[in-house]
mmCIF file of C-alpha atoms and ligand atoms in Angstrom:
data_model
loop_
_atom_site.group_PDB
_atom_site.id
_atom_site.type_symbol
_atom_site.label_atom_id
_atom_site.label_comp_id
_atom_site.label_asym_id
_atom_site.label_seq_id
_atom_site.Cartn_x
_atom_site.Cartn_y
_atom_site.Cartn_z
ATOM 1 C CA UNK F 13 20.694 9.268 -17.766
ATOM 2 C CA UNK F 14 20.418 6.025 -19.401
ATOM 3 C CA UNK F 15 17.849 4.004 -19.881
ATOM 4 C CA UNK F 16 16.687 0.323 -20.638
ATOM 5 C CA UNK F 17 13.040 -0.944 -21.081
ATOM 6 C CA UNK F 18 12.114 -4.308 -21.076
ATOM 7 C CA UNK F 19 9.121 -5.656 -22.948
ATOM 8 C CA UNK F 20 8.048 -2.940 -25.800
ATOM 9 C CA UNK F 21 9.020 1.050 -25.953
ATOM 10 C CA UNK F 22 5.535 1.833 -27.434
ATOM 11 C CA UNK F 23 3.384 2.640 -24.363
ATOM 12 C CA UNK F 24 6.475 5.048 -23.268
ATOM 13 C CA UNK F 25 5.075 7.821 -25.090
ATOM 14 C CA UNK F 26 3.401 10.948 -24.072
ATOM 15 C CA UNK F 27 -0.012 10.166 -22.716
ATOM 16 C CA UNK F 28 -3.092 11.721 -21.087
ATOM 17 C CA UNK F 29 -2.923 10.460 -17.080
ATOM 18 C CA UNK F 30 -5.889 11.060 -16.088
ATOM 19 C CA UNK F 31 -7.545 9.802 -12.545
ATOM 20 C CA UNK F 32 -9.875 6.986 -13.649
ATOM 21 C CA UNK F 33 -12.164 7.005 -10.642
ATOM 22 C CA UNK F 34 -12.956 3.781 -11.387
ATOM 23 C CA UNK F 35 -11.621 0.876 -9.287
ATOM 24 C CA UNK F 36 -10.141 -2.559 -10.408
ATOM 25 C CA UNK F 37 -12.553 -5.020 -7.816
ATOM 26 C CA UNK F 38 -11.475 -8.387 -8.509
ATOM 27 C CA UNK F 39 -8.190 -7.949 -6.030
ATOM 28 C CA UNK F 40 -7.167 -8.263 -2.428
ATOM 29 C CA UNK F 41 -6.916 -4.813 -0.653
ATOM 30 C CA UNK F 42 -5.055 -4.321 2.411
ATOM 31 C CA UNK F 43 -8.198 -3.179 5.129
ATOM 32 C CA UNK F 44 -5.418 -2.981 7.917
ATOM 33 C CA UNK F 45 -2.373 -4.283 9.879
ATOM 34 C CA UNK F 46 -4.117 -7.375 11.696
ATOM 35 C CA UNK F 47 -2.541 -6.289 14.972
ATOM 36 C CA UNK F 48 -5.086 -3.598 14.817
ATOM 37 C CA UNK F 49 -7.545 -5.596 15.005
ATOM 38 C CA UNK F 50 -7.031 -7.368 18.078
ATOM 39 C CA UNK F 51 -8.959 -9.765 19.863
ATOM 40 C CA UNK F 52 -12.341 -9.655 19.700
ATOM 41 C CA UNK F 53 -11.735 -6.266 17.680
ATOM 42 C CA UNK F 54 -14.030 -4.606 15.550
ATOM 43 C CA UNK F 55 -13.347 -1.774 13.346
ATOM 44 C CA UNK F 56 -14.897 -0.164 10.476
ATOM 45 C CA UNK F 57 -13.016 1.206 7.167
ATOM 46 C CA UNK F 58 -14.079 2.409 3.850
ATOM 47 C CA UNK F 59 -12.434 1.170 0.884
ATOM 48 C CA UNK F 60 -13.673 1.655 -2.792
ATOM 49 C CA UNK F 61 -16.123 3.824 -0.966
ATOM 50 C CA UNK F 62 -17.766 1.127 0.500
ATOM 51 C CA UNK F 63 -18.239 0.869 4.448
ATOM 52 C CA UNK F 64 -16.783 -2.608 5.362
ATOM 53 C CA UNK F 65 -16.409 -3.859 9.234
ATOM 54 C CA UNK F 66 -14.120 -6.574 9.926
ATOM 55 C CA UNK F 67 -14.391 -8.340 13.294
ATOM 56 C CA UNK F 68 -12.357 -11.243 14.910
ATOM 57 C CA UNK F 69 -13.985 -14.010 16.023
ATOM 58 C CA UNK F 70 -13.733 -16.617 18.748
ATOM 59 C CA UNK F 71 -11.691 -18.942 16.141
ATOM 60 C CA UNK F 72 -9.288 -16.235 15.320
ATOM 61 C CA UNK F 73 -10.857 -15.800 11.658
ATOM 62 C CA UNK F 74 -11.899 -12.289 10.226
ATOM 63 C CA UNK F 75 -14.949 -11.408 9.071
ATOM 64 C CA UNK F 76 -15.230 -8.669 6.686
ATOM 65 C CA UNK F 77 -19.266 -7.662 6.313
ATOM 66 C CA UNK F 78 -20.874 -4.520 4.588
ATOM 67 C CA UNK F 79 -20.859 -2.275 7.704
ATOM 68 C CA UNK F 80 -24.094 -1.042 7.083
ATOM 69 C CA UNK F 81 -27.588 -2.486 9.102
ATOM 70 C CA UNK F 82 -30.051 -3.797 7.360
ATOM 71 C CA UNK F 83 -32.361 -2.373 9.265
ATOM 72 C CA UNK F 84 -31.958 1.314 9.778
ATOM 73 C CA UNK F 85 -28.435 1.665 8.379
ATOM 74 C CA UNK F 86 -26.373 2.087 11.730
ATOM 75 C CA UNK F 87 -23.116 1.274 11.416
ATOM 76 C CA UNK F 88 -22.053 -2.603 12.274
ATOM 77 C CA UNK F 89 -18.824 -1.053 13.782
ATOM 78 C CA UNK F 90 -19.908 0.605 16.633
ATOM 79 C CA UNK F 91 -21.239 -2.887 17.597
ATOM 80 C CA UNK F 92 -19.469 -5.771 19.560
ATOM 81 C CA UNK F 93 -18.519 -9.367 18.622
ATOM 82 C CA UNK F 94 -21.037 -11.389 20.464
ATOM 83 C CA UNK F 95 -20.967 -15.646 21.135
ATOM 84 C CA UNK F 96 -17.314 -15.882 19.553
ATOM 85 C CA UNK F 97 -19.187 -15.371 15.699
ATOM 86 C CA UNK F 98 -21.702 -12.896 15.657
ATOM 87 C CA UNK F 99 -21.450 -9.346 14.991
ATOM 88 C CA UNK F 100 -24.483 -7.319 16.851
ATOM 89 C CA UNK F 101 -25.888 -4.035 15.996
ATOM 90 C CA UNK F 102 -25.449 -1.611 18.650
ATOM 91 C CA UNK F 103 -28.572 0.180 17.748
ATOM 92 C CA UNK F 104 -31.400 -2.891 18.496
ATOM 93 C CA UNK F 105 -29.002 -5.254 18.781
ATOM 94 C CA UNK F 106 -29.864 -7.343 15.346
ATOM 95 C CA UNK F 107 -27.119 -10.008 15.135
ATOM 96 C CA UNK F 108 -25.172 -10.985 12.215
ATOM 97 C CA UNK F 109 -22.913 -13.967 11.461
ATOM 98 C CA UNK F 110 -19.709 -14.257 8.922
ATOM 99 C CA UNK F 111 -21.944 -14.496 5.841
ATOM 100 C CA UNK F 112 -24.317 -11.242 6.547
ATOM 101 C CA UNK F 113 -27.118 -13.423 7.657
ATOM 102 C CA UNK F 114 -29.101 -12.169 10.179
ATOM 103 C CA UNK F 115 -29.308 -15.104 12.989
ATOM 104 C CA UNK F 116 -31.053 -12.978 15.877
ATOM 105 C CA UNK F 117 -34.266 -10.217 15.673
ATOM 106 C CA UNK F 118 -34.577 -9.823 19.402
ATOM 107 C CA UNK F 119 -37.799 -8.228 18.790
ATOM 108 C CA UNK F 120 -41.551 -9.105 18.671
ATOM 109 C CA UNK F 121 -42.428 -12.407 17.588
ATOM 110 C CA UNK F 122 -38.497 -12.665 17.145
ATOM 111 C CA UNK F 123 -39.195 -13.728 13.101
ATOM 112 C CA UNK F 124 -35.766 -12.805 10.927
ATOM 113 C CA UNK F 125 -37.667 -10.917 7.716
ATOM 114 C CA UNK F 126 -35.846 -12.696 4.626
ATOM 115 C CA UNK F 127 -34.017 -9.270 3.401
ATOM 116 C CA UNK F 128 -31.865 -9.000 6.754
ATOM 117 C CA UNK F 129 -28.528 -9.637 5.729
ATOM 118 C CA UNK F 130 -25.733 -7.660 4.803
ATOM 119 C CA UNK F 131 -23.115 -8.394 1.974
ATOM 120 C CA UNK F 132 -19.692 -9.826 2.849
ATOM 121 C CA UNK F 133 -16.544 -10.003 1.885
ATOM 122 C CA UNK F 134 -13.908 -12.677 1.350
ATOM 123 C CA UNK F 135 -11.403 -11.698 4.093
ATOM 124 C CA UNK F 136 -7.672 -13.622 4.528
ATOM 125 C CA UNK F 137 -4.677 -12.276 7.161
ATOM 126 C CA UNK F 138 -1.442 -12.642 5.582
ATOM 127 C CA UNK F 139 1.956 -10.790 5.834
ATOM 128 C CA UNK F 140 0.710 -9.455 8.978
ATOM 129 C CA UNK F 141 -2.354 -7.826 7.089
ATOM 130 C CA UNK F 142 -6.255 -8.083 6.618
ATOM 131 C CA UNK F 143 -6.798 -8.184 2.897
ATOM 132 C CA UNK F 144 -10.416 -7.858 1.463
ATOM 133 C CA UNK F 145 -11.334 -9.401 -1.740
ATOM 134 C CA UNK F 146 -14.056 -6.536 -3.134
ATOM 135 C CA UNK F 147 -14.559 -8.426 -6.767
ATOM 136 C CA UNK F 148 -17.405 -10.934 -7.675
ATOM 137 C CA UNK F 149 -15.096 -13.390 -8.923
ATOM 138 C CA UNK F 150 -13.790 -16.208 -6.920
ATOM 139 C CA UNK F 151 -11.463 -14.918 -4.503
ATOM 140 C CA UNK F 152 -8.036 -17.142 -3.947
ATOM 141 C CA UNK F 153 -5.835 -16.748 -0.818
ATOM 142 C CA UNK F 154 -2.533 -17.411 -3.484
ATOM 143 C CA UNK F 155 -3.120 -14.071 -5.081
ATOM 144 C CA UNK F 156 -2.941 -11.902 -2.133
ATOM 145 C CA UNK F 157 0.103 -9.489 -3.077
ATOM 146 C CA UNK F 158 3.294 -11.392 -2.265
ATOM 147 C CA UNK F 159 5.572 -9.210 1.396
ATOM 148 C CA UNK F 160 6.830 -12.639 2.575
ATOM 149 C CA UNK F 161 9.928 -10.103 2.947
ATOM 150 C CA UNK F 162 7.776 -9.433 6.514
ATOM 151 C CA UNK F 163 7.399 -12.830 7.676
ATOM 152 C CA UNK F 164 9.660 -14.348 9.811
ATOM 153 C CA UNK F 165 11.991 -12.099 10.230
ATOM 154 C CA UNK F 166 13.027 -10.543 13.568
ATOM 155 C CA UNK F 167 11.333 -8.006 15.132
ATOM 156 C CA UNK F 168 14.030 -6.041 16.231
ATOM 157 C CA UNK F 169 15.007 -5.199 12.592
ATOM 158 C CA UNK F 170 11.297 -4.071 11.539
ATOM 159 C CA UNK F 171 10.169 -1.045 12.002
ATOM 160 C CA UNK F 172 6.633 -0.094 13.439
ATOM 161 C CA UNK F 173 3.819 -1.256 10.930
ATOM 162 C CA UNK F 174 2.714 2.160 10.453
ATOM 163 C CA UNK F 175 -0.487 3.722 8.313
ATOM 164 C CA UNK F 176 -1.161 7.380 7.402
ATOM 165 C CA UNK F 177 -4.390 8.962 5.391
ATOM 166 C CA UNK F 178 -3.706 10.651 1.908
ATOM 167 C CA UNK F 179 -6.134 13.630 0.409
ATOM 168 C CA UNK F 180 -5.439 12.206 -3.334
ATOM 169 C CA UNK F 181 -6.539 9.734 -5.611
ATOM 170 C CA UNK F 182 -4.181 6.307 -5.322
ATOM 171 C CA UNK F 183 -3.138 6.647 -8.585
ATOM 172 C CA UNK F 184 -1.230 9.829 -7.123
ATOM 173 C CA UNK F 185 1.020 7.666 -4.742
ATOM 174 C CA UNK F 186 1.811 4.998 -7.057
ATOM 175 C CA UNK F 187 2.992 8.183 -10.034
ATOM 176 C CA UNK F 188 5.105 8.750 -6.713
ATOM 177 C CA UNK F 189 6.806 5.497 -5.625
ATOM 178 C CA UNK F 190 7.267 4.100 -9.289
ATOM 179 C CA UNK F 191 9.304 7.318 -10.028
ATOM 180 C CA UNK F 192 12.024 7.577 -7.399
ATOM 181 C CA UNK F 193 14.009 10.495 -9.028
ATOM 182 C CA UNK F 194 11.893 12.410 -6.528
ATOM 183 C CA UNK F 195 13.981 11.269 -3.861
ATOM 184 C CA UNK F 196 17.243 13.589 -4.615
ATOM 185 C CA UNK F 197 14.830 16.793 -4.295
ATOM 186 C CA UNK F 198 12.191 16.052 -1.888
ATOM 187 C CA UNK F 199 13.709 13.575 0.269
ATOM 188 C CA UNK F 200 17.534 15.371 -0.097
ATOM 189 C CA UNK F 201 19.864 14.309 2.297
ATOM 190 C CA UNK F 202 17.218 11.318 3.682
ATOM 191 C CA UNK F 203 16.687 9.155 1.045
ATOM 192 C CA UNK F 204 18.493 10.826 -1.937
ATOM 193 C CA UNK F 205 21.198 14.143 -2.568
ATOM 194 C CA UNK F 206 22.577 15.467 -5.792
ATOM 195 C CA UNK F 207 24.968 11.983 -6.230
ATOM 196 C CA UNK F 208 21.871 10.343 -6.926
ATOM 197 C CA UNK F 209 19.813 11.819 -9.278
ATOM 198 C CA UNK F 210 22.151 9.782 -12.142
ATOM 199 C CA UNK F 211 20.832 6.984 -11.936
ATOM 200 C CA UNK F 212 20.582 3.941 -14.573
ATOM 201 C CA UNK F 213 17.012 3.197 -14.879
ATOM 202 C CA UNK F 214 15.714 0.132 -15.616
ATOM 203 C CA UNK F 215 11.996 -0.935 -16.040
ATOM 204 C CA UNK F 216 11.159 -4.561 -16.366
ATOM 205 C CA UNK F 217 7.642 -5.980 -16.701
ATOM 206 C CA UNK F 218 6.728 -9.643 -15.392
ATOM 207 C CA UNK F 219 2.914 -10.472 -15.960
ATOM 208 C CA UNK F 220 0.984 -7.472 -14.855
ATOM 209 C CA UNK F 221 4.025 -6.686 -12.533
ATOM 210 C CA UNK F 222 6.217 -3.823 -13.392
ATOM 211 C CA UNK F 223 9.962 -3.235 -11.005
ATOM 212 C CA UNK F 224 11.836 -0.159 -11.763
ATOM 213 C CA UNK F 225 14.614 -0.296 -11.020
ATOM 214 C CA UNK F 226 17.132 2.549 -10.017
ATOM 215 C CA UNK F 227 21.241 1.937 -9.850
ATOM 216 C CA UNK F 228 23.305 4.993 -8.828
ATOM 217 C CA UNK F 229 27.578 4.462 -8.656
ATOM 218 C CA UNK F 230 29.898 6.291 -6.930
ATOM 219 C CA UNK F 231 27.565 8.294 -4.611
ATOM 220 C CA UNK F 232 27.979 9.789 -0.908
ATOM 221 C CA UNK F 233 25.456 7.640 1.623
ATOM 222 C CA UNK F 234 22.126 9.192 1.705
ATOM 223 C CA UNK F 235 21.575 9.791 5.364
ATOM 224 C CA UNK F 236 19.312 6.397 5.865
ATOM 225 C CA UNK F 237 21.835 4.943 4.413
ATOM 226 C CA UNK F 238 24.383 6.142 6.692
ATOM 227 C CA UNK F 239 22.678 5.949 9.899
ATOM 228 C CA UNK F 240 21.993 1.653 8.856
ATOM 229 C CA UNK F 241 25.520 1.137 7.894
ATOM 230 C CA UNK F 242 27.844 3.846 10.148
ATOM 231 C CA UNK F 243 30.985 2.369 8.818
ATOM 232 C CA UNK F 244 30.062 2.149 5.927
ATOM 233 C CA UNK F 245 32.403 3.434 2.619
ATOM 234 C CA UNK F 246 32.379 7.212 2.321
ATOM 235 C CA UNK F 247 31.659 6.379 -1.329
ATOM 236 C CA UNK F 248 29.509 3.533 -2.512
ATOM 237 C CA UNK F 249 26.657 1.916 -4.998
ATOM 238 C CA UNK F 250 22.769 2.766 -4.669
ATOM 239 C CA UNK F 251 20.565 0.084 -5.479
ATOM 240 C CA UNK F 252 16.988 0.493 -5.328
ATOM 241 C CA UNK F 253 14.394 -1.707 -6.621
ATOM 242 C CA UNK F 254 10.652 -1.167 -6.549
ATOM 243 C CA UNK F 255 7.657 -3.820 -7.664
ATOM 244 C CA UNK F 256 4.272 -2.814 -8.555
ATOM 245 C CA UNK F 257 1.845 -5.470 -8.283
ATOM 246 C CA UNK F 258 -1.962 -4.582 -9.683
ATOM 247 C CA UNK F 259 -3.638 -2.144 -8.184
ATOM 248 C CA UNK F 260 -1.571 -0.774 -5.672
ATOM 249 C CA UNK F 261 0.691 -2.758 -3.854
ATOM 250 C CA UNK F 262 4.062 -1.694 -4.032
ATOM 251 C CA UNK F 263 7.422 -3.908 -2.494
ATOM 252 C CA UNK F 264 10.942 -1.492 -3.083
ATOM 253 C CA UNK F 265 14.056 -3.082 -1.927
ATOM 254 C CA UNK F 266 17.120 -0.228 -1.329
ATOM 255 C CA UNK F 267 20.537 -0.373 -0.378
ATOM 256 C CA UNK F 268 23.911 0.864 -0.976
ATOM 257 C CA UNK F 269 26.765 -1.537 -1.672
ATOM 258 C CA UNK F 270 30.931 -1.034 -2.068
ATOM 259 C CA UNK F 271 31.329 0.769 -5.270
ATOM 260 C CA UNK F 272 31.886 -2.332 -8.148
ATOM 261 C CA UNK F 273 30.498 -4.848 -5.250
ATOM 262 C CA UNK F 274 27.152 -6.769 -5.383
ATOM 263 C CA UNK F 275 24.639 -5.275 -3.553
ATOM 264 C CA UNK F 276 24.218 -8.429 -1.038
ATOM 265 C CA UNK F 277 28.019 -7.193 0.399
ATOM 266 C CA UNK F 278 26.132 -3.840 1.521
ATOM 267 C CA UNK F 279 22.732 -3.883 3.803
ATOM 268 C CA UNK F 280 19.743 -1.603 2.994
ATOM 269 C CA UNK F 281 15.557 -2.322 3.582
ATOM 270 C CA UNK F 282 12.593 -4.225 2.029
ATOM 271 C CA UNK F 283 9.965 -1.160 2.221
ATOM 272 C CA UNK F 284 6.598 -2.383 2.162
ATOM 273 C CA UNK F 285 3.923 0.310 0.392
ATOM 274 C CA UNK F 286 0.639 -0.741 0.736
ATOM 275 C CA UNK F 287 -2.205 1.720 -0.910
ATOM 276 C CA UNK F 288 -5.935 1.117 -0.157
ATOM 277 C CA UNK F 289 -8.385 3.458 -2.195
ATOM 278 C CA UNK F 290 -10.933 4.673 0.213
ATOM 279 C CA UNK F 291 -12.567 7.036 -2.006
ATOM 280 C CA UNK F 292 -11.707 8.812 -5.487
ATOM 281 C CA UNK F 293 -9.663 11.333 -3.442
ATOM 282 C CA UNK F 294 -8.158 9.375 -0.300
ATOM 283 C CA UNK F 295 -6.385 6.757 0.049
ATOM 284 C CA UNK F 296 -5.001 4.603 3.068
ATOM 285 C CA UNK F 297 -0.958 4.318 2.832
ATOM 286 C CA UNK F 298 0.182 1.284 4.702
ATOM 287 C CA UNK F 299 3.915 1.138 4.861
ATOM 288 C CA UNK F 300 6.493 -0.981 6.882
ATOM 289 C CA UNK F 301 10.252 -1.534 6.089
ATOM 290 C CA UNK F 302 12.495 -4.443 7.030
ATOM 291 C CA UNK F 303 15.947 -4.322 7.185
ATOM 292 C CA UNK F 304 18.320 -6.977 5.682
ATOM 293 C CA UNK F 305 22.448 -8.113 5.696
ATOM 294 C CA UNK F 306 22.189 -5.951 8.841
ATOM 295 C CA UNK F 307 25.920 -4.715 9.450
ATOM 296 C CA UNK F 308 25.370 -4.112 13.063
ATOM 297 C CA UNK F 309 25.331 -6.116 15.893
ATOM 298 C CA UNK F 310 24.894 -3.658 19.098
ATOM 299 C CA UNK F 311 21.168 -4.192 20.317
ATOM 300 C CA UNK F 312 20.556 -1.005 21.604
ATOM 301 C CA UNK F 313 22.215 0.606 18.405
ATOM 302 C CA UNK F 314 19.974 -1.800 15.914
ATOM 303 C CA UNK F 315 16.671 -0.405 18.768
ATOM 304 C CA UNK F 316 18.241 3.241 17.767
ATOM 305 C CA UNK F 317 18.336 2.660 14.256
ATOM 306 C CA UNK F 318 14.714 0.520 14.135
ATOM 307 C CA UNK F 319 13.398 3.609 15.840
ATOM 308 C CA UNK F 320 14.642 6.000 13.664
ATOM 309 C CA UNK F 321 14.381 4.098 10.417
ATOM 310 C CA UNK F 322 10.336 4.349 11.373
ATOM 311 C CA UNK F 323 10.338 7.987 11.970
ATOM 312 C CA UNK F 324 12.618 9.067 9.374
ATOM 313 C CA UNK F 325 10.129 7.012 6.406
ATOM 314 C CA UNK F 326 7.123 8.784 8.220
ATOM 315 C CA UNK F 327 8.770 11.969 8.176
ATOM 316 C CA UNK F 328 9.750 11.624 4.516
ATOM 317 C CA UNK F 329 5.957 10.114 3.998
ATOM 318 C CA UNK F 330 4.056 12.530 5.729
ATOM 319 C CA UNK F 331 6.154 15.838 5.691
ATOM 320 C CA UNK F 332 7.485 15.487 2.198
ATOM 321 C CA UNK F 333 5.285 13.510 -0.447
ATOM 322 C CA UNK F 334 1.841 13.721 0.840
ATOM 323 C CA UNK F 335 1.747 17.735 0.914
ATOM 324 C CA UNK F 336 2.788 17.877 -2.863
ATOM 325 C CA UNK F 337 0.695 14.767 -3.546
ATOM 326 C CA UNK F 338 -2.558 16.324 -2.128
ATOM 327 C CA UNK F 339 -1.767 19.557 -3.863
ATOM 328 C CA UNK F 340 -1.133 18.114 -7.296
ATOM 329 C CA UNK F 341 -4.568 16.555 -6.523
ATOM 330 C CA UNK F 342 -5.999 20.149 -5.703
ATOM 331 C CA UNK F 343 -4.299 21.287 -8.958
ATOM 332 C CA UNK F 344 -5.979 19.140 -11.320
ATOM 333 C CA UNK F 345 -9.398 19.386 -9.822
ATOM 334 C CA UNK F 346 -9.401 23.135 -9.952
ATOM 335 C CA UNK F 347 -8.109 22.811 -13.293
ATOM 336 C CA UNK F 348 -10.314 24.272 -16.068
ATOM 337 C CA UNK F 349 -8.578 22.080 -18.992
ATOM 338 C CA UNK F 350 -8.087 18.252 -19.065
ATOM 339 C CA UNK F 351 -4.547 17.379 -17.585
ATOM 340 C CA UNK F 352 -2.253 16.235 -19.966
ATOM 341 C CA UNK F 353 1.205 15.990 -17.922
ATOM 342 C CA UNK F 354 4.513 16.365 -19.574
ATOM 343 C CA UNK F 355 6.349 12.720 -20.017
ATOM 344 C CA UNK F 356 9.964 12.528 -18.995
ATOM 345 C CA UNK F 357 12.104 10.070 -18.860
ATOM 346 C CA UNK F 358 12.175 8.963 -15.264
ATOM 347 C CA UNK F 359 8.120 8.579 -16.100
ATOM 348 C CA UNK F 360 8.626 5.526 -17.646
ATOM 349 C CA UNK F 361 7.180 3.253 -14.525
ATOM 350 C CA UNK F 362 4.156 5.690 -13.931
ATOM 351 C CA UNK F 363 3.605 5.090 -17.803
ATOM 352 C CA UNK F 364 3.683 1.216 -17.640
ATOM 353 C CA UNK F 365 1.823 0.387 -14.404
ATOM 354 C CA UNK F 366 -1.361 3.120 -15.751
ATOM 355 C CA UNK F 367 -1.286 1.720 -18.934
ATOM 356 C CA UNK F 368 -1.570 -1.988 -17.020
ATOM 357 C CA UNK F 369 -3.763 -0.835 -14.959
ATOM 358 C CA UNK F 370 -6.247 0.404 -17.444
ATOM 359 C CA UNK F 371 -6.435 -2.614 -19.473
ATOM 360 C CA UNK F 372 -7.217 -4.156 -16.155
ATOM 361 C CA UNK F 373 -10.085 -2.329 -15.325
ATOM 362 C CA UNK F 374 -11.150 -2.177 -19.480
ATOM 363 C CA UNK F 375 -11.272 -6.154 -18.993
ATOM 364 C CA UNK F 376 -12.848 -6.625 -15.689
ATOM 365 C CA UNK F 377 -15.506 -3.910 -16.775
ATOM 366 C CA UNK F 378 -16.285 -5.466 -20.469
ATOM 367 C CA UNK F 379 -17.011 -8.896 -18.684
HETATM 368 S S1 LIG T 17 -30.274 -0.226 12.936
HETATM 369 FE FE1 LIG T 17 -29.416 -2.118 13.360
HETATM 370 S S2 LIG T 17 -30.826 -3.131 14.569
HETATM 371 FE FE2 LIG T 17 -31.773 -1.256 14.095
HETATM 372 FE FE1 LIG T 18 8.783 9.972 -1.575
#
């Protein structure tokens, strides 16, 4: 296996990964796919293991408010959006506007007591997502986590935007996606097999963003690979590219290419892997995947192939990585000694991005 690292070799070195449990705040988190939402939709998640309830108002806008009363704690959520703006409790109907004000006591002399409000969030929908900005710093729309891979493109070739629930820390999923050699075991004959576990690995680092990068030769089609490209080679070049933007965003481009060729002759998928913390031990997985230089041009072949693209990366998702996942999170909590995981090569992105990632959190937490 060969390797290249970009930047400096000194952080690739054996280190104690442990779970932080502590959360970097000043950054958009996906709360959900906006189609979710709907209109006039309300719905209550947790993230950073703080209740939040977003709710679409009359103008379209979300509003993302701490989804807890001020009044005797019921939950804003099980509430409805009332007059286009307001949010209103459903337990004695208190109403709320974007900013957590109280604007309505229905009650008594109908006075609003100064400490009714609830805190809220800076809340944007982009890439077909509600991001949350859960930092005290000034949140800007620019920074939100760059999928413009989703936008625009046809819906035919996208599959469902699809979300399942993780029992593990985040930090768990990311050690997972930023090390793809797990795809030749777990995922065998889906998204890897035995031709791919040499690979060239590459890691490069631009900012606080790491890509790892992952370039097999000479390889038999995975079978996602096979069932987006049917005539394709019998032989042929993996390419797979992953980005991991701060916290835990995560865009992975893969494809398979003639053997020699440049991997824009072949046809593959953007995947889109979107983690939300919701507490220390579970975490919301948001994942879509888009494909691109599609190869085939039957509609009800390229509705086949959508279809199964979506089931096969839930499958994979769901079947495959989160029961290991959760049980390497069992693992370590039972464990009676600190963790202190062996460091291969193929570790080298779960190395970087932790190593990122805690002088992230070291820097927001010393200010
Ligand atoms: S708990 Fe919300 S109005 Fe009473
Ligand atoms: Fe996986």
């Amino acid at each position: 296996m060969n390797i290249q690292i970009g930047h400096d070799t000194a952080i690739v070195e054996s280190k104690k990964q442990l779970i932080t449990g502590t959360y970097l705040r000043n950054a958009w988190y996906c709360a959900a796919w906006s189609e979710t939402l709907g209109d006039n939709g309300v719905l209550g998640v947790t993230f950073l293991k703080e209740p939040v309830v977003l709710y679409r108002q009359g103008n379209g806008e979300v509003a993302a408010l701490e989804d807890r009363c001020a009044h005797r704690f019921a939950p804003l959520s099980m509430g409805a959006v009332i007059g286009g703006n307001r949010i209103q409790c459903p337990y004695h109907g208190l109403e709320y506007d974007k900013t957590g004000a109280c604007v309505l006591q229905p009650h008594g002399n109908k006075n609003i007591p100064s400490r009714a409000k609830v805190k809220s969030y800076p809340a944007v929908e982009k890439h077909k997502a509600i991001w949350v900005w859960m930092g005290d710093k000034t949140a800007d729309p620019a920074t939100v986590p760059d999928f413009s891979v989703m936008d625009n493109v046809p819906a035919l070739h996208t599959t469902k935007l699809d979300k399942i629930m993780v029992k593990a820390n985040y930090e768990l999923v990311v050690d997972n996606l930023l090390d793809l050699s797990h795809t030749s075991y777990l995922h065998a004959g889906i998204l890897g097999n035995a031709d791919t576990v040499e690979s060239e690995i590459t890691v490069l680092q631009d900012g606080t963003d790491i890509t790892v990068e992952r370039h097999a030769t000479n390889a038999e089609p995975p079978g996602m690979n096979k069932l987006m490209w049917p005539q394709s080679p019998p032989r042929v070049d993996k390419i797979t590219s992953i980005r991991w933007m701060a916290p835990s965003t995560l865009r992975l481009v893969t494809g398979i290419c003639p053997i020699g060729e440049k991997p824009e002759t072949g046809t593959g998928y953007h995947a889109v892997h979107i983690l939300t913390p919701e507490t220390d031990r579970t975490t919301h997985y948001f994942f879509t995947a888009v494909r691109y230089n599609v190869k085939t041009t039957d509609e009800a072949l390229n509705r086949d192939i959508q279809e199964k693209i979506g089931k096969m990366r839930r499958f994979a998702f769901e079947e495959q990585d989160v029961p290991v996942i959760e049980a390497q999170q069992r693992i370590i909590d039972e464990s009676q000694t600190a963790v202190d995981p062996l460091t291969l090569a193929i570790d080298v992105g779960p190395v970087r991005y932790k190593h990122i990632l805690k002088k992230l959190i070291a820097a927001e937490q010393a200010q």
